[in-house]
Amino acid sequence: MAYKGPPLQHLRVFQAAARELSFKRAATELNVTPSAVSHQIKALEEQLQFSLFRRLNRALKLTPAGEELLEALDLHLSQLQRALEHLKRRHGAPSIRAHILPFMATEIVIPRLFEFQQAHPEIELRIETSYRPTDMFALSDCDLGVRFGLGDWPGLVSEKLMTLRVTPVCSAEFQSQHNMQTLADIRGKTLINLPMDPNPWQRLAEEAGLAPLPPHQEITLDNYLSNLTAAEQHLGIALGLLPMAFPMLQKNRLIAPFDVHFTIDESYWVVYRPQDAERPEVQTFKLWLMEIFSSLQNRSDEFYSFEAQKVSFVATSKSH
């Protein structure tokens, strides 16, 4: 059935004017003149045969009909915009919107991004590095993301990026100041935590055969970037995830003072929707990410050649 309603442009102008309650501010947003806004609003009201605004002295107020129309437009035009963006990504020029966790993006991906751009100049790439809840991925407009966990997210394809090992890390200054030589020396020191349950430091002590740690000073931060930054600033000891923390250790921004390393079951995974599995640009970027982390894994494993024990103490972590 053919659309017989008002022109979409008139509705878009109304939406802007209704949100701002000002023709002038709406005109600035839409890059047109206030008279053009006024003219299109008047044309819309004539076609609908009811008023959308009450014109007051130096002010605008929505009529009840105007309020209902604004609510409907906010819902349906946003859905239309998302649908158009989805169609554009799937059938237009190759483009990718990726959600990569801030530490991973800052320390590992972005320093090598020029390599991807040089190899694939035809792909438009947008990277988001927020800490938004990852369970919103399926409802978002991202094409690809990175998650932390066991790889079992319903409705998403998951491919493992790396195997994680854990070792305590701190600054060289912090180790020297506190004369730490063995893992037992973490007693009484400031421990930097992620908000996990159970407490990962108690779990580490248990798996290493240490007596339970007595009460100690703690700093709890909600993401991995903040944890390692705090350790770099001599504020305490953090849990380093290898190979993620390896670039900072290579540059001597942090040190691993103890020869204690554990593998964990959880890891980082690249995830995407099953319907995007055949999109060449998604697969291209995914394979590039996997190559980066495979190389990082190899360099880290060569540097830390050891027979690792296995411990899982970050299973419930939600923020990395």
PDB file of N, CA, C and O in Angstrom, residues 147-153 160-166 196-198 241-243 262-269 310-318 320:
ATOM      1  N   ARG A 147      34.140  -9.954  23.706  1.00  0.00           N
ATOM      2  CA  ARG A 147      33.572 -10.236  25.021  1.00  0.00           C
ATOM      3  C   ARG A 147      34.548 -11.066  25.851  1.00  0.00           C
ATOM      4  O   ARG A 147      35.387 -11.775  25.307  1.00  0.00           O
ATOM      5  N   PHE A 148      34.340 -10.991  27.171  1.00  0.00           N
ATOM      6  CA  PHE A 148      35.135 -11.781  28.109  1.00  0.00           C
ATOM      7  C   PHE A 148      34.238 -12.836  28.738  1.00  0.00           C
ATOM      8  O   PHE A 148      33.141 -12.528  29.204  1.00  0.00           O
ATOM      9  N   GLY A 149      34.670 -14.082  28.738  1.00  0.00           N
ATOM     10  CA  GLY A 149      33.879 -15.128  29.366  1.00  0.00           C
ATOM     11  C   GLY A 149      34.260 -16.495  28.834  1.00  0.00           C
ATOM     12  O   GLY A 149      35.414 -16.748  28.467  1.00  0.00           O
ATOM     13  N   LEU A 150      33.277 -17.380  28.760  1.00  0.00           N
ATOM     14  CA  LEU A 150      33.504 -18.762  28.352  1.00  0.00           C
ATOM     15  C   LEU A 150      33.090 -19.024  26.910  1.00  0.00           C
ATOM     16  O   LEU A 150      33.191 -20.155  26.435  1.00  0.00           O
ATOM     17  N   GLY A 151      32.589 -18.022  26.228  1.00  0.00           N
ATOM     18  CA  GLY A 151      32.255 -18.167  24.819  1.00  0.00           C
ATOM     19  C   GLY A 151      30.874 -18.702  24.542  1.00  0.00           C
ATOM     20  O   GLY A 151      30.576 -19.075  23.410  1.00  0.00           O
ATOM     21  N   ASP A 152      30.009 -18.719  25.538  1.00  0.00           N
ATOM     22  CA  ASP A 152      28.678 -19.310  25.367  1.00  0.00           C
ATOM     23  C   ASP A 152      27.590 -18.244  25.430  1.00  0.00           C
ATOM     24  O   ASP A 152      26.866 -18.150  26.425  1.00  0.00           O
ATOM     25  N   TRP A 153      27.483 -17.433  24.388  1.00  0.00           N
ATOM     26  CA  TRP A 153      26.467 -16.397  24.325  1.00  0.00           C
ATOM     27  C   TRP A 153      25.410 -16.777  23.290  1.00  0.00           C
ATOM     28  O   TRP A 153      25.702 -16.809  22.087  1.00  0.00           O
ATOM     29  N   LYS A 160      37.415 -17.800  19.806  1.00  0.00           N
ATOM     30  CA  LYS A 160      38.374 -17.463  20.851  1.00  0.00           C
ATOM     31  C   LYS A 160      39.560 -16.707  20.284  1.00  0.00           C
ATOM     32  O   LYS A 160      40.135 -17.077  19.262  1.00  0.00           O
ATOM     33  N   LEU A 161      39.923 -15.622  20.978  1.00  0.00           N
ATOM     34  CA  LEU A 161      41.056 -14.808  20.545  1.00  0.00           C
ATOM     35  C   LEU A 161      42.379 -15.269  21.143  1.00  0.00           C
ATOM     36  O   LEU A 161      43.427 -15.118  20.516  1.00  0.00           O
ATOM     37  N   MET A 162      42.355 -15.797  22.369  1.00  0.00           N
ATOM     38  CA  MET A 162      43.611 -16.114  23.049  1.00  0.00           C
ATOM     39  C   MET A 162      43.345 -16.988  24.260  1.00  0.00           C
ATOM     40  O   MET A 162      42.211 -17.122  24.703  1.00  0.00           O
ATOM     41  N   THR A 163      44.403 -17.592  24.792  1.00  0.00           N
ATOM     42  CA  THR A 163      44.362 -18.289  26.077  1.00  0.00           C
ATOM     43  C   THR A 163      44.978 -17.369  27.112  1.00  0.00           C
ATOM     44  O   THR A 163      46.066 -16.828  26.900  1.00  0.00           O
ATOM     45  N   LEU A 164      44.290 -17.181  28.235  1.00  0.00           N
ATOM     46  CA  LEU A 164      44.745 -16.212  29.230  1.00  0.00           C
ATOM     47  C   LEU A 164      45.489 -16.874  30.380  1.00  0.00           C
ATOM     48  O   LEU A 164      45.089 -17.929  30.884  1.00  0.00           O
ATOM     49  N   ARG A 165      46.587 -16.236  30.783  1.00  0.00           N
ATOM     50  CA  ARG A 165      47.320 -16.607  31.978  1.00  0.00           C
ATOM     51  C   ARG A 165      47.347 -15.394  32.905  1.00  0.00           C
ATOM     52  O   ARG A 165      47.345 -14.256  32.448  1.00  0.00           O
ATOM     53  N   VAL A 166      47.385 -15.661  34.178  1.00  0.00           N
ATOM     54  CA  VAL A 166      47.304 -14.597  35.179  1.00  0.00           C
ATOM     55  C   VAL A 166      48.573 -14.577  36.012  1.00  0.00           C
ATOM     56  O   VAL A 166      49.066 -15.625  36.437  1.00  0.00           O
ATOM     57  N   MET A 196      34.777  -8.743  41.473  1.00  0.00           N
ATOM     58  CA  MET A 196      34.494 -10.148  41.176  1.00  0.00           C
ATOM     59  C   MET A 196      34.047 -10.874  42.440  1.00  0.00           C
ATOM     60  O   MET A 196      34.315 -10.449  43.555  1.00  0.00           O
ATOM     61  N   ASP A 197      33.395 -11.966  42.231  1.00  0.00           N
ATOM     62  CA  ASP A 197      33.019 -12.855  43.319  1.00  0.00           C
ATOM     63  C   ASP A 197      33.274 -14.283  42.845  1.00  0.00           C
ATOM     64  O   ASP A 197      32.740 -14.699  41.813  1.00  0.00           O
ATOM     65  N   PRO A 198      34.118 -15.065  43.524  1.00  0.00           N
ATOM     66  CA  PRO A 198      34.801 -14.745  44.772  1.00  0.00           C
ATOM     67  C   PRO A 198      35.992 -13.813  44.567  1.00  0.00           C
ATOM     68  O   PRO A 198      36.393 -13.579  43.441  1.00  0.00           O
ATOM     69  N   LEU A 241      46.667 -10.001  33.071  1.00  0.00           N
ATOM     70  CA  LEU A 241      46.218 -11.055  32.168  1.00  0.00           C
ATOM     71  C   LEU A 241      47.159 -11.092  30.972  1.00  0.00           C
ATOM     72  O   LEU A 241      47.261 -10.133  30.214  1.00  0.00           O
ATOM     73  N   LEU A 242      47.857 -12.212  30.823  1.00  0.00           N
ATOM     74  CA  LEU A 242      48.744 -12.400  29.677  1.00  0.00           C
ATOM     75  C   LEU A 242      48.003 -13.183  28.596  1.00  0.00           C
ATOM     76  O   LEU A 242      47.293 -14.130  28.908  1.00  0.00           O
ATOM     77  N   PRO A 243      48.110 -12.779  27.326  1.00  0.00           N
ATOM     78  CA  PRO A 243      49.072 -11.804  26.798  1.00  0.00           C
ATOM     79  C   PRO A 243      48.593 -10.360  26.787  1.00  0.00           C
ATOM     80  O   PRO A 243      49.297  -9.485  26.280  1.00  0.00           O
ATOM     81  N   PHE A 262      49.172 -18.575  36.141  1.00  0.00           N
ATOM     82  CA  PHE A 262      48.081 -19.528  36.099  1.00  0.00           C
ATOM     83  C   PHE A 262      47.276 -19.337  34.826  1.00  0.00           C
ATOM     84  O   PHE A 262      47.004 -18.208  34.423  1.00  0.00           O
ATOM     85  N   THR A 263      46.874 -20.430  34.197  1.00  0.00           N
ATOM     86  CA  THR A 263      45.920 -20.315  33.093  1.00  0.00           C
ATOM     87  C   THR A 263      44.508 -20.311  33.667  1.00  0.00           C
ATOM     88  O   THR A 263      44.259 -20.841  34.750  1.00  0.00           O
ATOM     89  N   ILE A 264      43.605 -19.684  32.959  1.00  0.00           N
ATOM     90  CA  ILE A 264      42.215 -19.627  33.389  1.00  0.00           C
ATOM     91  C   ILE A 264      41.317 -20.096  32.253  1.00  0.00           C
ATOM     92  O   ILE A 264      41.712 -20.094  31.082  1.00  0.00           O
ATOM     93  N   ASP A 265      40.120 -20.515  32.597  1.00  0.00           N
ATOM     94  CA  ASP A 265      39.181 -21.015  31.598  1.00  0.00           C
ATOM     95  C   ASP A 265      38.585 -19.889  30.761  1.00  0.00           C
ATOM     96  O   ASP A 265      38.279 -20.066  29.583  1.00  0.00           O
ATOM     97  N   GLU A 266      38.372 -18.742  31.372  1.00  0.00           N
ATOM     98  CA  GLU A 266      37.765 -17.625  30.674  1.00  0.00           C
ATOM     99  C   GLU A 266      38.759 -16.998  29.705  1.00  0.00           C
ATOM    100  O   GLU A 266      39.977 -17.105  29.867  1.00  0.00           O
ATOM    101  N   SER A 267      38.247 -16.332  28.704  1.00  0.00           N
ATOM    102  CA  SER A 267      39.121 -15.674  27.743  1.00  0.00           C
ATOM    103  C   SER A 267      38.365 -14.544  27.058  1.00  0.00           C
ATOM    104  O   SER A 267      37.226 -14.234  27.407  1.00  0.00           O
ATOM    105  N   TYR A 268      39.011 -13.945  26.073  1.00  0.00           N
ATOM    106  CA  TYR A 268      38.373 -12.943  25.224  1.00  0.00           C
ATOM    107  C   TYR A 268      37.967 -13.609  23.913  1.00  0.00           C
ATOM    108  O   TYR A 268      38.726 -14.394  23.337  1.00  0.00           O
ATOM    109  N   TRP A 269      36.767 -13.275  23.448  1.00  0.00           N
ATOM    110  CA  TRP A 269      36.197 -13.876  22.251  1.00  0.00           C
ATOM    111  C   TRP A 269      35.713 -12.774  21.313  1.00  0.00           C
ATOM    112  O   TRP A 269      35.178 -11.758  21.762  1.00  0.00           O
ATOM    113  N   LYS A 310      46.517 -24.477  36.373  1.00  0.00           N
ATOM    114  CA  LYS A 310      45.224 -24.008  35.893  1.00  0.00           C
ATOM    115  C   LYS A 310      44.356 -23.622  37.077  1.00  0.00           C
ATOM    116  O   LYS A 310      44.236 -24.357  38.036  1.00  0.00           O
ATOM    117  N   VAL A 311      43.764 -22.450  36.983  1.00  0.00           N
ATOM    118  CA  VAL A 311      42.887 -21.961  38.039  1.00  0.00           C
ATOM    119  C   VAL A 311      41.831 -21.087  37.394  1.00  0.00           C
ATOM    120  O   VAL A 311      42.102 -20.383  36.432  1.00  0.00           O
ATOM    121  N   SER A 312      40.613 -21.159  37.899  1.00  0.00           N
ATOM    122  CA  SER A 312      39.542 -20.307  37.381  1.00  0.00           C
ATOM    123  C   SER A 312      39.007 -19.473  38.532  1.00  0.00           C
ATOM    124  O   SER A 312      38.310 -19.973  39.404  1.00  0.00           O
ATOM    125  N   PHE A 313      39.383 -18.203  38.561  1.00  0.00           N
ATOM    126  CA  PHE A 313      38.883 -17.354  39.635  1.00  0.00           C
ATOM    127  C   PHE A 313      38.278 -16.063  39.113  1.00  0.00           C
ATOM    128  O   PHE A 313      38.047 -15.128  39.854  1.00  0.00           O
ATOM    129  N   VAL A 314      38.009 -15.981  37.814  1.00  0.00           N
ATOM    130  CA  VAL A 314      37.396 -14.763  37.275  1.00  0.00           C
ATOM    131  C   VAL A 314      36.136 -15.105  36.491  1.00  0.00           C
ATOM    132  O   VAL A 314      35.702 -14.350  35.642  1.00  0.00           O
ATOM    133  N   ALA A 315      35.511 -16.207  36.819  1.00  0.00           N
ATOM    134  CA  ALA A 315      34.374 -16.667  36.022  1.00  0.00           C
ATOM    135  C   ALA A 315      33.219 -15.688  36.031  1.00  0.00           C
ATOM    136  O   ALA A 315      32.457 -15.611  35.082  1.00  0.00           O
ATOM    137  N   THR A 316      33.050 -14.923  37.105  1.00  0.00           N
ATOM    138  CA  THR A 316      31.901 -14.030  37.177  1.00  0.00           C
ATOM    139  C   THR A 316      32.258 -12.598  36.846  1.00  0.00           C
ATOM    140  O   THR A 316      31.459 -11.712  37.041  1.00  0.00           O
ATOM    141  N   SER A 317      33.478 -12.359  36.352  1.00  0.00           N
ATOM    142  CA  SER A 317      33.847 -10.988  36.010  1.00  0.00           C
ATOM    143  C   SER A 317      32.992 -10.486  34.861  1.00  0.00           C
ATOM    144  O   SER A 317      32.734 -11.180  33.899  1.00  0.00           O
ATOM    145  N   LYS A 318      32.556  -9.208  34.933  1.00  0.00           N
ATOM    146  CA  LYS A 318      31.738  -8.618  33.892  1.00  0.00           C
ATOM    147  C   LYS A 318      32.371  -7.382  33.276  1.00  0.00           C
ATOM    148  O   LYS A 318      31.852  -6.846  32.313  1.00  0.00           O
ATOM    149  N   HIS A 320      35.942  -5.810  31.820  1.00  0.00           N
ATOM    150  CA  HIS A 320      37.371  -5.874  31.494  1.00  0.00           C
ATOM    151  C   HIS A 320      37.660  -4.866  30.409  1.00  0.00           C
ATOM    152  O   HIS A 320      36.886  -4.683  29.502  1.00  0.00           O
TER     153      HIS A 320
END
